[in-house]
XYZ file of C-alpha atoms in Angstrom:
746
model
C -42.418 33.805 18.904
C -43.417 30.483 20.400
C -45.352 27.898 18.459
C -48.318 28.123 20.811
C -48.537 31.864 20.176
C -48.268 31.212 16.455
C -51.083 28.685 16.649
C -53.361 30.795 18.893
C -52.699 34.114 17.172
C -54.687 33.292 13.999
C -57.641 32.076 16.047
C -57.543 35.121 18.352
C -57.155 37.413 15.377
C -60.111 35.823 13.652
C -62.120 36.157 16.843
C -61.188 39.823 17.231
C -61.973 40.520 13.606
C -65.341 38.839 14.084
C -66.106 41.024 17.097
C -64.986 44.184 15.351
C -66.830 43.286 12.200
C -69.997 42.561 14.156
C -69.828 45.720 16.206
C -68.590 48.219 13.708
C -69.962 46.880 10.486
C -72.767 44.408 10.947
C -74.427 46.285 13.831
C -74.597 49.669 11.946
C -75.761 47.833 8.873
C -78.505 46.161 10.837
C -79.449 49.435 12.483
C -79.614 51.200 9.126
C -81.687 48.388 7.720
C -84.065 48.530 10.643
C -84.331 52.283 10.257
C -85.151 51.917 6.590
C -87.744 49.289 7.463
C -89.175 51.577 10.130
C -89.424 54.486 7.695
C -90.975 52.274 5.061
C -93.483 51.015 7.597
C -94.396 54.550 8.592
C -94.789 55.512 4.943
C -97.180 52.633 4.459
C -99.278 53.761 7.443
C -99.335 57.366 6.185
C -100.236 56.248 2.699
C -103.199 54.455 4.178
C -104.144 57.408 6.380
C -103.796 60.127 3.765
C -106.926 59.208 1.638
C -109.082 59.091 4.737
C -107.899 62.472 5.886
C -108.336 63.844 2.373
C -111.987 62.806 2.280
C -112.649 64.245 5.705
C -110.997 67.522 4.772
C -113.013 67.755 1.543
C -116.206 67.098 3.424
C -114.981 69.381 6.219
C -115.909 66.710 8.701
C -113.488 67.867 11.346
C -115.072 65.746 14.080
C -114.375 62.638 12.121
C -110.918 64.068 11.307
C -110.101 64.565 14.939
C -111.466 61.145 15.797
C -109.375 59.480 13.075
C -106.188 61.213 14.147
C -106.825 60.411 17.814
C -107.440 56.756 16.947
C -104.296 56.568 14.887
C -102.334 58.411 17.544
C -103.621 56.003 20.145
C -102.789 53.009 17.981
C -99.240 54.200 17.298
C -98.606 55.729 20.678
C -95.465 53.534 21.162
C -93.828 54.955 18.095
C -95.581 58.269 17.387
C -94.850 61.074 19.725
C -96.897 63.752 18.013
C -99.220 64.258 15.021
C -99.935 67.716 13.660
C -102.095 68.894 10.773
C -101.674 72.424 9.296
C -103.408 74.335 6.591
C -101.397 75.513 3.658
C -101.386 78.890 5.308
C -99.860 77.344 8.431
C -102.942 77.296 10.659
C -102.995 74.420 13.106
C -105.892 72.086 12.518
C -104.797 69.318 14.856
C -104.314 69.032 17.788
C -106.316 71.685 19.314
C -103.605 72.480 21.817
C -100.202 73.916 21.041
C -97.884 71.067 19.781
C -94.754 70.107 21.572
C -91.389 71.111 20.187
C -88.728 68.299 19.820
C -85.012 68.874 19.553
C -83.135 68.132 16.360
C -81.987 64.623 17.305
C -81.472 61.397 15.362
C -83.744 59.500 17.697
C -86.654 61.657 16.499
C -87.893 61.089 12.976
C -90.289 63.612 11.429
C -92.529 62.643 8.523
C -94.383 65.350 6.628
C -96.973 64.447 3.995
C -99.117 66.835 1.973
C -102.826 66.018 1.725
C -103.778 67.283 -1.687
C -105.301 66.646 -5.034
C -103.686 67.229 -8.318
C -104.746 70.859 -8.414
C -104.763 71.912 -4.758
C -103.069 71.161 -1.384
C -105.538 71.106 1.475
C -103.332 70.429 4.481
C -99.908 69.174 5.587
C -99.627 66.169 7.973
C -96.562 66.068 10.204
C -95.732 63.058 12.380
C -92.863 62.933 14.903
C -91.823 59.308 15.717
C -89.691 57.935 18.545
C -86.920 56.238 16.577
C -84.633 56.260 19.616
C -86.688 53.674 21.461
C -86.970 51.610 18.332
C -83.233 51.860 17.680
C -82.483 50.909 21.285
C -84.538 47.774 20.868
C -82.770 47.030 17.633
C -79.366 47.623 19.195
C -80.283 45.438 22.145
C -81.380 42.651 19.820
C -78.236 43.008 17.738
C -76.129 43.049 20.890
C -77.765 39.864 22.104
C -77.072 38.288 18.730
C -73.485 39.514 18.850
C -72.952 38.095 22.328
C -74.347 34.759 21.263
C -72.131 34.672 18.233
C -69.135 35.776 20.290
C -69.861 33.100 22.872
C -70.168 30.414 20.253
C -67.064 31.637 18.457
C -65.237 31.801 21.776
C -66.159 28.202 22.520
C -64.912 27.212 19.088
C -61.715 29.191 19.690
C -61.072 27.500 23.018
C -61.758 24.086 21.538
C -59.477 24.933 18.631
C -56.721 25.976 21.014
C -57.175 22.786 23.045
C -57.128 20.713 19.876
C -54.046 22.525 18.665
C -52.395 21.918 22.007
C -53.184 18.228 22.008
C -52.633 17.434 18.357
C -49.919 19.929 17.375
C -48.263 21.705 20.261
C -47.896 18.777 22.632
C -46.479 16.340 19.978
C -44.134 19.047 18.789
C -43.029 19.702 22.363
C -42.308 16.001 22.755
C -40.390 16.025 19.481
C -38.515 19.090 20.716
C -37.689 17.335 23.967
C -36.556 14.241 22.069
C -34.440 16.409 19.751
C -32.815 18.124 22.745
C -32.075 14.769 24.350
C -30.817 13.497 21.020
C -28.479 16.474 20.745
C -27.059 15.466 24.129
C -26.498 11.926 22.880
C -29.515 10.477 24.720
C -31.635 8.097 22.682
C -34.162 7.027 25.385
C -36.710 9.820 24.770
C -40.264 8.671 23.976
C -41.754 9.989 20.781
C -45.469 10.912 20.506
C -47.818 8.477 18.897
C -47.648 8.938 15.174
C -50.961 9.677 13.535
C -51.864 9.868 9.877
C -51.385 13.607 9.547
C -48.307 15.652 8.758
C -47.145 15.601 12.387
C -47.437 11.823 12.321
C -45.283 11.774 9.207
C -42.852 14.108 10.932
C -42.817 11.852 13.983
C -42.126 8.771 11.907
C -39.391 10.581 9.970
C -37.913 11.792 13.245
C -38.027 8.266 14.656
C -36.285 6.907 11.570
C -33.710 9.692 11.819
C -33.258 8.894 15.508
C -32.659 5.217 14.784
C -30.265 5.982 11.940
C -28.478 8.534 14.039
C -28.300 6.125 16.950
C -26.806 3.463 14.685
C -24.413 5.983 13.179
C -23.402 7.210 16.632
C -22.944 3.652 17.859
C -20.911 2.850 14.786
C -18.892 6.031 15.189
C -18.414 5.304 18.880
C -17.343 1.768 18.043
C -14.958 3.103 15.417
C -13.705 5.764 17.798
C -13.240 3.112 20.469
C -11.270 0.994 18.041
C -9.208 3.952 16.857
C -8.630 5.079 20.422
C -7.654 1.543 21.397
C -5.275 1.434 18.460
C -3.859 4.850 19.277
C -3.578 3.916 22.942
C -1.835 0.627 22.240
C 0.282 1.619 19.252
C 3.962 1.732 20.072
C 4.601 4.803 17.937
C 3.951 8.225 19.384
C 1.279 10.404 17.751
C 1.251 14.153 18.385
C -1.120 16.751 16.933
C -0.012 20.391 16.816
C -1.488 23.583 15.389
C 0.275 25.689 12.785
C 2.098 27.579 15.545
C 3.629 24.349 16.852
C 1.476 24.110 19.998
C 0.674 20.553 21.085
C -3.061 19.826 20.942
C -3.239 16.099 21.539
C -1.018 13.068 22.202
C -1.422 9.327 22.603
C -0.129 7.299 25.588
C 2.918 6.149 23.643
C 4.223 9.743 23.702
C 4.159 9.709 27.498
C 6.166 6.485 27.516
C 8.635 7.751 24.918
C 9.359 11.141 26.461
C 8.505 10.707 30.157
C 6.005 13.603 30.236
C 2.345 13.378 31.183
C -0.324 14.574 28.813
C -1.119 17.558 31.055
C 2.536 18.605 30.935
C 2.713 18.519 27.151
C -0.639 19.806 25.881
C -0.393 23.547 25.303
C 3.417 23.503 25.049
C 5.488 24.028 21.910
C 6.598 20.883 20.146
C 10.206 22.065 20.313
C 10.142 20.908 23.947
C 10.538 17.342 22.671
C 13.320 18.059 20.182
C 17.032 18.072 20.650
C 18.620 21.483 20.689
C 19.604 21.539 17.025
C 16.136 20.643 15.765
C 14.385 22.846 18.333
C 16.114 25.989 17.089
C 15.091 25.255 13.493
C 11.515 24.084 14.036
C 9.714 27.422 14.380
C 11.450 28.701 11.277
C 10.453 25.587 9.402
C 6.777 26.079 10.319
C 6.930 29.737 9.331
C 8.456 28.924 5.953
C 5.825 26.248 5.414
C 3.008 28.712 6.180
C 4.521 31.327 3.887
C 4.804 28.737 1.111
C 1.115 27.900 1.696
C 1.816 24.215 1.984
C 3.718 23.936 -1.284
C 6.810 22.583 0.424
C 6.794 18.877 1.215
C 6.284 17.692 4.754
C 8.608 15.269 6.487
C 8.416 11.663 5.355
C 10.369 9.201 7.463
C 12.957 11.769 8.518
C 15.550 10.488 10.941
C 16.219 13.039 13.646
C 16.855 13.379 17.365
C 14.416 13.788 20.263
C 14.837 14.722 23.913
C 13.164 13.149 26.923
C 12.031 14.886 30.080
C 15.222 13.818 31.868
C 17.308 15.482 29.144
C 18.479 12.298 27.460
C 18.260 12.131 23.675
C 17.347 9.255 21.393
C 16.971 8.770 17.635
C 13.498 8.860 16.079
C 11.907 8.531 12.673
C 9.415 11.351 12.098
C 6.596 11.515 9.565
C 4.387 14.642 9.467
C 1.027 14.967 7.706
C -1.212 17.996 7.286
C -4.966 18.208 7.895
C -7.674 20.835 8.318
C -10.225 20.714 11.149
C -12.934 23.356 11.059
C -10.866 25.428 8.677
C -7.866 25.350 11.016
C -4.601 23.854 9.795
C -3.225 21.098 11.998
C -0.216 18.797 11.756
C 0.009 15.210 12.959
C 3.400 13.730 13.674
C 4.109 9.995 13.832
C 7.136 9.384 16.033
C 8.962 6.069 16.099
C 11.826 5.280 18.445
C 14.461 3.745 16.181
C 17.048 3.111 18.884
C 16.681 -0.661 18.602
C 16.503 -0.458 14.838
C 19.736 1.493 14.650
C 21.288 -0.922 17.088
C 20.034 -3.802 14.953
C 21.256 -2.070 11.800
C 24.603 -1.482 13.403
C 24.644 -5.079 14.591
C 23.695 -6.159 11.068
C 26.443 -3.998 9.606
C 28.879 -5.399 12.135
C 27.665 -8.927 11.397
C 27.947 -8.253 7.668
C 31.443 -6.885 8.128
C 32.278 -9.825 10.346
C 30.814 -12.214 7.770
C 32.779 -10.481 5.035
C 35.902 -10.732 7.134
C 35.095 -14.369 7.860
C 34.388 -14.999 4.195
C 37.600 -13.244 3.263
C 39.425 -15.213 5.917
C 37.779 -18.377 4.588
C 38.778 -17.500 1.052
C 42.292 -16.664 2.196
C 42.400 -19.870 4.215
C 41.175 -21.961 1.287
C 43.576 -20.211 -1.036
C 46.395 -20.707 1.431
C 45.458 -24.315 2.076
C 45.157 -24.919 -1.654
C 48.604 -23.431 -2.130
C 50.154 -25.316 0.758
C 48.575 -28.614 -0.313
C 49.353 -28.196 -3.983
C 53.010 -27.328 -3.326
C 53.970 -30.760 -1.881
C 51.503 -32.442 -4.259
C 53.472 -30.866 -7.101
C 56.570 -32.773 -6.023
C 54.664 -36.002 -5.321
C 52.754 -36.140 -8.601
C 55.543 -34.569 -10.648
C 58.272 -36.982 -9.583
C 55.770 -39.861 -9.721
C 55.147 -39.007 -13.375
C 58.915 -38.954 -14.031
C 59.567 -42.230 -12.186
C 56.726 -43.943 -14.053
C 58.650 -43.656 -17.301
C 61.844 -45.172 -15.819
C 62.162 -48.506 -17.624
C 64.722 -49.801 -15.105
C 62.103 -50.092 -12.320
C 60.707 -53.472 -11.491
C 57.044 -54.193 -12.008
C 56.509 -54.115 -8.233
C 58.072 -50.680 -7.992
C 56.052 -49.537 -10.982
C 52.889 -50.608 -9.106
C 54.057 -48.717 -6.037
C 54.599 -45.582 -8.076
C 51.200 -46.030 -9.729
C 49.593 -46.310 -6.268
C 51.400 -43.160 -5.160
C 50.262 -41.340 -8.302
C 46.656 -42.541 -7.980
C 46.534 -41.551 -4.306
C 47.933 -38.142 -5.192
C 45.375 -37.719 -7.967
C 42.597 -38.673 -5.551
C 43.863 -36.200 -3.000
C 44.080 -33.514 -5.675
C 40.507 -34.307 -6.743
C 39.382 -33.944 -3.134
C 41.158 -30.578 -2.865
C 39.558 -29.360 -6.087
C 36.050 -30.460 -5.101
C 36.325 -28.875 -1.656
C 37.375 -25.639 -3.344
C 34.479 -25.933 -5.798
C 31.981 -26.503 -2.982
C 33.312 -23.528 -1.058
C 33.123 -21.326 -4.148
C 29.532 -22.380 -4.881
C 28.372 -21.878 -1.301
C 30.064 -18.475 -1.134
C 28.482 -17.396 -4.435
C 31.943 -16.740 -5.853
C 31.751 -19.218 -8.708
C 32.123 -17.433 -12.046
C 30.011 -18.935 -14.832
C 29.813 -18.172 -18.534
C 26.268 -19.078 -19.602
C 26.140 -19.592 -23.364
C 24.649 -22.013 -25.912
C 26.476 -25.362 -25.646
C 26.290 -28.048 -28.343
C 24.886 -31.146 -26.637
C 26.138 -33.739 -29.107
C 29.729 -32.510 -28.868
C 29.730 -32.605 -25.054
C 28.075 -36.065 -25.090
C 30.753 -37.312 -27.456
C 33.555 -35.922 -25.290
C 32.031 -37.464 -22.173
C 31.711 -40.835 -23.941
C 35.335 -40.682 -25.031
C 36.566 -39.752 -21.568
C 34.418 -42.267 -19.673
C 34.821 -45.248 -22.008
C 38.184 -46.384 -20.513
C 36.724 -46.274 -16.992
C 33.625 -48.154 -18.136
C 35.689 -50.831 -19.903
C 37.945 -51.319 -16.880
C 34.847 -51.875 -14.715
C 33.078 -54.126 -17.214
C 30.256 -51.621 -17.764
C 28.492 -51.055 -21.081
C 28.273 -47.282 -21.703
C 25.645 -46.062 -24.157
C 24.996 -42.482 -25.269
C 21.717 -41.406 -26.921
C 21.404 -37.742 -27.949
C 18.982 -38.215 -30.851
C 16.265 -36.300 -28.992
C 18.443 -33.172 -28.769
C 20.178 -32.976 -32.163
C 18.368 -29.755 -33.061
C 19.036 -27.951 -29.799
C 21.775 -26.561 -27.611
C 21.647 -26.094 -23.875
C 22.159 -22.760 -22.076
C 24.926 -23.521 -19.596
C 28.544 -23.014 -18.683
C 30.232 -25.560 -20.961
C 32.960 -26.548 -18.528
C 30.629 -26.900 -15.516
C 27.953 -28.642 -17.591
C 30.512 -31.170 -18.769
C 31.824 -31.516 -15.196
C 28.329 -32.418 -13.942
C 27.780 -35.050 -16.651
C 31.209 -36.591 -16.039
C 30.533 -36.743 -12.311
C 27.188 -38.485 -12.818
C 28.680 -40.903 -15.364
C 31.611 -41.645 -13.081
C 29.271 -42.469 -10.186
C 27.016 -44.565 -12.424
C 30.030 -46.595 -13.560
C 31.736 -46.950 -10.176
C 28.606 -47.885 -8.212
C 27.157 -50.229 -10.848
C 26.938 -54.019 -10.694
C 29.353 -56.182 -12.729
C 28.491 -56.209 -16.448
C 25.958 -53.468 -15.814
C 24.728 -50.764 -18.136
C 24.884 -46.947 -18.101
C 22.777 -44.807 -20.432
C 23.373 -41.086 -21.038
C 20.287 -39.755 -22.855
C 18.645 -36.476 -23.771
C 15.024 -35.513 -24.390
C 13.523 -32.198 -25.402
C 10.605 -30.560 -23.581
C 8.831 -27.309 -24.352
C 11.454 -24.991 -22.872
C 14.143 -27.304 -21.483
C 16.404 -30.189 -22.357
C 16.235 -33.140 -19.978
C 19.473 -35.084 -19.523
C 19.469 -38.398 -17.696
C 22.136 -40.816 -16.513
C 20.600 -44.239 -15.864
C 22.483 -47.118 -14.240
C 21.727 -50.707 -13.264
C 23.305 -50.530 -9.820
C 21.807 -51.672 -6.553
C 19.728 -48.485 -6.209
C 19.109 -46.214 -3.226
C 16.637 -46.838 -0.429
C 13.888 -44.286 0.163
C 15.171 -43.449 3.630
C 18.558 -42.601 2.122
C 17.277 -40.333 -0.661
C 17.635 -37.132 1.393
C 21.145 -38.109 2.473
C 22.833 -38.507 -0.885
C 23.322 -34.742 -1.250
C 24.844 -34.342 2.210
C 28.533 -33.415 2.030
C 30.975 -36.294 2.666
C 28.104 -38.733 3.152
C 28.793 -41.720 0.869
C 26.135 -43.919 2.491
C 27.376 -47.524 2.667
C 30.014 -46.954 -0.064
C 32.404 -45.499 2.503
C 33.213 -49.039 3.635
C 33.985 -50.213 0.091
C 37.150 -49.885 -1.979
C 35.414 -47.471 -4.384
C 37.166 -44.126 -4.417
C 35.123 -40.962 -3.880
C 34.935 -37.741 -1.905
C 31.252 -37.710 -0.983
C 30.671 -34.190 -2.268
C 30.512 -34.707 -6.017
C 26.706 -34.982 -6.143
C 26.269 -31.937 -3.913
C 28.579 -29.891 -6.132
C 26.792 -31.123 -9.259
C 23.370 -30.153 -7.939
C 24.619 -26.737 -6.830
C 26.210 -26.165 -10.245
C 23.000 -27.140 -12.047
C 20.925 -24.818 -9.831
C 23.447 -21.996 -10.325
C 23.037 -22.429 -14.093
C 19.242 -22.075 -13.708
C 18.342 -25.766 -13.845
C 17.093 -28.592 -11.654
C 18.433 -32.006 -10.665
C 16.168 -34.924 -9.749
C 16.712 -38.543 -8.783
C 14.626 -41.684 -9.120
C 15.829 -44.969 -7.692
C 14.512 -48.500 -7.172
C 16.510 -50.757 -4.845
C 17.823 -53.764 -6.742
C 17.135 -52.227 -10.173
C 19.111 -49.002 -10.382
C 18.996 -45.185 -10.276
C 18.337 -42.376 -12.737
C 19.748 -38.884 -12.222
C 18.097 -36.248 -14.424
C 18.964 -32.629 -15.191
C 16.736 -29.932 -16.704
C 18.370 -26.888 -18.301
C 17.014 -24.186 -20.680
C 17.321 -24.944 -24.382
C 18.040 -22.898 -27.532
C 18.620 -23.693 -31.183
C 21.663 -25.879 -31.902
C 25.090 -24.198 -32.250
C 28.559 -25.527 -33.022
C 31.588 -25.083 -30.755
C 35.258 -25.337 -31.604
C 36.766 -28.793 -31.278
C 39.166 -28.974 -28.340
C 42.387 -30.896 -28.135
C 42.792 -33.357 -25.251
C 46.290 -34.455 -24.274
C 47.160 -37.949 -23.299
C 48.758 -38.450 -19.919
C 51.273 -40.744 -21.492
C 52.681 -37.924 -23.608
C 55.817 -36.854 -21.779
C 57.910 -35.498 -24.606
C 57.637 -32.355 -26.737
C 57.044 -32.772 -30.415
C 59.249 -29.980 -31.676
C 62.054 -29.495 -34.158
C 65.716 -29.854 -33.325
C 65.988 -26.113 -32.627
C 67.395 -25.412 -29.153
C 65.449 -23.150 -26.794
C 66.439 -21.493 -23.519
C 64.032 -21.169 -20.582
C 64.172 -19.357 -17.258
C 62.366 -20.732 -14.193
C 61.964 -18.303 -11.234
C 60.916 -20.381 -8.191
C 61.874 -20.235 -4.513
C 61.151 -23.933 -3.804
C 64.201 -26.120 -4.334
C 61.999 -29.193 -4.859
C 59.927 -27.494 -7.537
C 63.037 -26.218 -9.307
C 64.518 -29.733 -9.230
C 61.255 -31.196 -10.643
C 61.106 -28.783 -13.558
C 64.846 -29.221 -14.117
C 64.317 -32.986 -14.421
C 61.433 -32.463 -16.860
C 63.473 -30.096 -19.020
C 66.577 -32.321 -18.867
C 64.562 -35.056 -20.572
C 64.008 -32.732 -23.551
C 67.032 -32.651 -25.838
C 66.260 -29.259 -27.315
C 65.610 -27.303 -24.075
C 67.988 -25.661 -21.601
C 66.855 -24.243 -18.254
C 68.134 -21.414 -16.088
C 66.739 -21.125 -12.520
C 66.511 -18.301 -10.021
C 65.360 -18.579 -6.338
C 63.811 -15.102 -6.143
C 62.480 -12.246 -8.237
C 65.568 -10.063 -8.157
C 67.908 -12.765 -9.495
C 65.263 -13.785 -11.998
C 65.072 -10.254 -13.414
C 68.858 -10.102 -13.660
C 69.043 -13.444 -15.494
C 66.234 -12.412 -17.848
C 68.044 -9.151 -18.635
C 71.385 -10.904 -19.132
C 70.455 -14.114 -20.990
C 67.284 -13.053 -22.833
C 65.517 -16.483 -22.531
C 62.854 -17.411 -25.065
C 60.305 -18.234 -22.350
C 60.010 -17.624 -18.610
C 58.313 -19.885 -16.056
C 57.331 -17.727 -13.061
C 56.095 -18.691 -9.608
C 53.704 -16.235 -7.902
C 54.736 -16.589 -4.273
C 58.365 -15.420 -4.252
C 60.206 -14.341 -1.090
C 61.315 -10.844 -2.154
C 58.490 -9.830 -4.521
C 55.429 -11.599 -5.886
C 55.191 -12.865 -9.431
C 52.898 -9.996 -10.505
C 55.553 -7.440 -9.637
C 58.197 -9.466 -11.477
C 55.876 -9.659 -14.512
C 55.292 -5.903 -14.402
C 59.026 -5.186 -14.386
C 59.576 -7.624 -17.244
C 56.877 -5.862 -19.293
C 58.351 -2.438 -18.500
C 61.840 -3.477 -19.660
C 62.431 -2.998 -23.366
C 64.717 -6.034 -23.481
C 62.293 -8.476 -21.795
C 58.924 -7.040 -22.811
C 58.273 -9.565 -25.591
C 59.360 -12.721 -23.711
C 56.337 -15.051 -23.114
C 55.737 -15.669 -19.407
C 53.973 -18.733 -17.984
C 52.700 -18.629 -14.411
C 53.402 -21.835 -12.446
C 51.550 -21.404 -9.172
C 49.819 -23.333 -6.408
C 47.307 -20.446 -6.208
C 44.501 -22.196 -8.080
C 41.397 -20.271 -7.029
C 39.195 -18.795 -9.750
C 40.113 -15.283 -8.740
C 43.803 -16.216 -8.991
C 43.369 -17.322 -12.582
C 41.383 -14.205 -13.431
C 44.003 -11.977 -11.821
C 46.738 -13.732 -13.772
C 44.839 -13.191 -16.998
C 44.360 -9.513 -16.260
C 48.040 -9.121 -15.290
C 49.195 -10.305 -18.715
C 50.535 -13.850 -18.271
C 50.532 -15.754 -21.532
C 49.382 -18.872 -19.680
C 48.551 -19.703 -16.075
C 49.308 -23.311 -15.045
C 48.444 -24.586 -11.610
C 50.310 -26.987 -9.393
C 50.576 -29.914 -9.182
C 52.052 -29.762 -12.668
C 50.566 -31.889 -15.388
C 53.776 -32.673 -17.239
C 52.192 -33.414 -20.648
C 50.196 -30.223 -20.398
C 53.316 -28.253 -19.448
C 55.288 -29.664 -22.390
C 52.414 -29.023 -24.776
C 52.185 -25.413 -23.553
C 55.924 -24.935 -23.982
C 55.750 -26.406 -27.445
C 52.859 -24.091 -28.362
C 54.457 -20.891 -27.109
C 57.971 -21.622 -28.333
C 56.703 -22.348 -31.821
C 54.092 -19.520 -31.724
C 51.152 -21.931 -32.156
C 47.693 -20.566 -31.267
C 46.503 -23.955 -30.058
C 43.882 -24.033 -27.318
C 45.433 -25.731 -24.294
C 43.201 -27.786 -22.004
C 43.751 -29.749 -18.817
C 44.190 -33.497 -19.179
C 42.017 -34.143 -16.151
C 38.528 -34.871 -17.607
C 36.729 -34.110 -14.365
C 38.274 -30.687 -13.874
C 37.796 -27.386 -15.748
C 40.764 -25.734 -17.397
C 43.167 -24.178 -14.933
C 44.951 -22.333 -17.727
C 43.961 -19.935 -20.455
């Protein structure tokens, strides 16, 4: 039912009820009331007439009686139709003619009154009135009143309907029109003027809703535009399918990836885009997922294959998520072409493998170069050490030999530092971080550097009072190497009669070590250059020896141990190199024994000992033979290869074996293994004498079971001390005599 009908229906109903009530209730009521009034009026007239008639009947004045009745009849002729007077016996007294007979009808009212006294009735008066005419007049009057009321009520009804149309129906129609336009996304509809009534409130609420909805729609449209722009520009493909695998929607990236248009894909099964293996399994996967009611996990970054329109395949990474739209389960797949990624990964793997091969080749090259350089250096430095002790040489020749030895030592230092730098840069440097007693290392450094300081006229001072209660967390050998390097530079590059201070201070969590000199300092523009490899600034033109990589190695070692190195310098005043390393409570470390280079003889008893030296190099065998010949209590057997060495060891049972690693028929590790497997040679101590001096070489030798691993060039005092220790079963810790190098034995 329309609103207008709903609004008019109450008014029309009220109008109809008014008409019905007027006609069927009020009109009969009025007619009855008028009839009662008419009867009452007639009774009043008769009550007035009855005494007169009584007197005339008593006096038997019939002339007066007739005259009275005629007068009354004439006066009431509009209402009275007939008046009759009868005796009690029924004789007609009036009128003189026979009375008229009236039908039994409601429009005729008959009134009959007795004219009597208390004791006797004298006559009976009967009056017939015309109530029909009277009732017609009443009905006509009532009808006129009804019509007036109906007219007035009709006018009110029409005005009410017009008012309802203007104030209710029309505004609501406009609101309806605006709502319809709003449902179509149109926000230009004009709303009716809002009054102060309920419709005005509704209009204002609708207007507010319209504005809010318009803003929400604009915001949603803006968001949708952004999302659509993102989806349209994103490089990954996005596909939405239903739970049967039918494609519902795609983004433009899918068209670019697979070569299909959207019209070709929408409505097709997703297996169209899969390679054959995945396509045959996909429908079953969806069915199992539906049967599991989503309990099974969806794909997350699965690497699989896809197929383009032209039949070519390519690798993709697929992520699937589940959603529900209108109660319907949907799946959204994010597809990423990982062809370039796999190519990059493969290229990265290839590059990594190439880098590993290059690193291995570098390590092999460095190891080989170290071996090849150390082998001739062994002869140079070894024979130089032997010649130095020849008292028959002139002073000039002694100086020549000293120059040869010093040059060889410098070259060996350069080889060692290059190997250190390569190990640090390759991350292959093995460190043992542990608490190191600062005062002990400071004392050792002072002892080792004092001769160099004295020869250069430099005053060396050590101050460790600020660190007596602490130890430093570091690799002891590398920590000492860094301090010695800094002290050596401070001494060598100082001014005549200068000063060098090695000091230590404690901070909250670190110990700060500083080496301060009084040299000529470093210019600001050269500060970034001092850590460049082989860059010695202007010292390269001086007679000061150096490699140009010591500072770089020192800084890398400090950083590898978890510390920092800083430098402050003022031209003309001097430089200060500082190191910060983590600190712990002070600990003590065993005192080490340092050998003097001048020691060239073993301090043993007169007991004779036999040795076997297995070495393929004639020069190296001759050098060791010369060293052993100078010892009265030692005899030496030599073998040029592993096979002969094993035979001599089996036959002569030497007390100690010197073994080279790089033999022509088998390497030293195989020779050592056979010696350990032979019951007769198992207990003979074996010393490795090798030019393989890389850290991994020493570790391998330790794991193989060598009693000691000595590197070439041979340090003759160290060799003799090692022989003395092993031959006399002493558990003395053997260290290198080179203060700037870590131990190359164990």
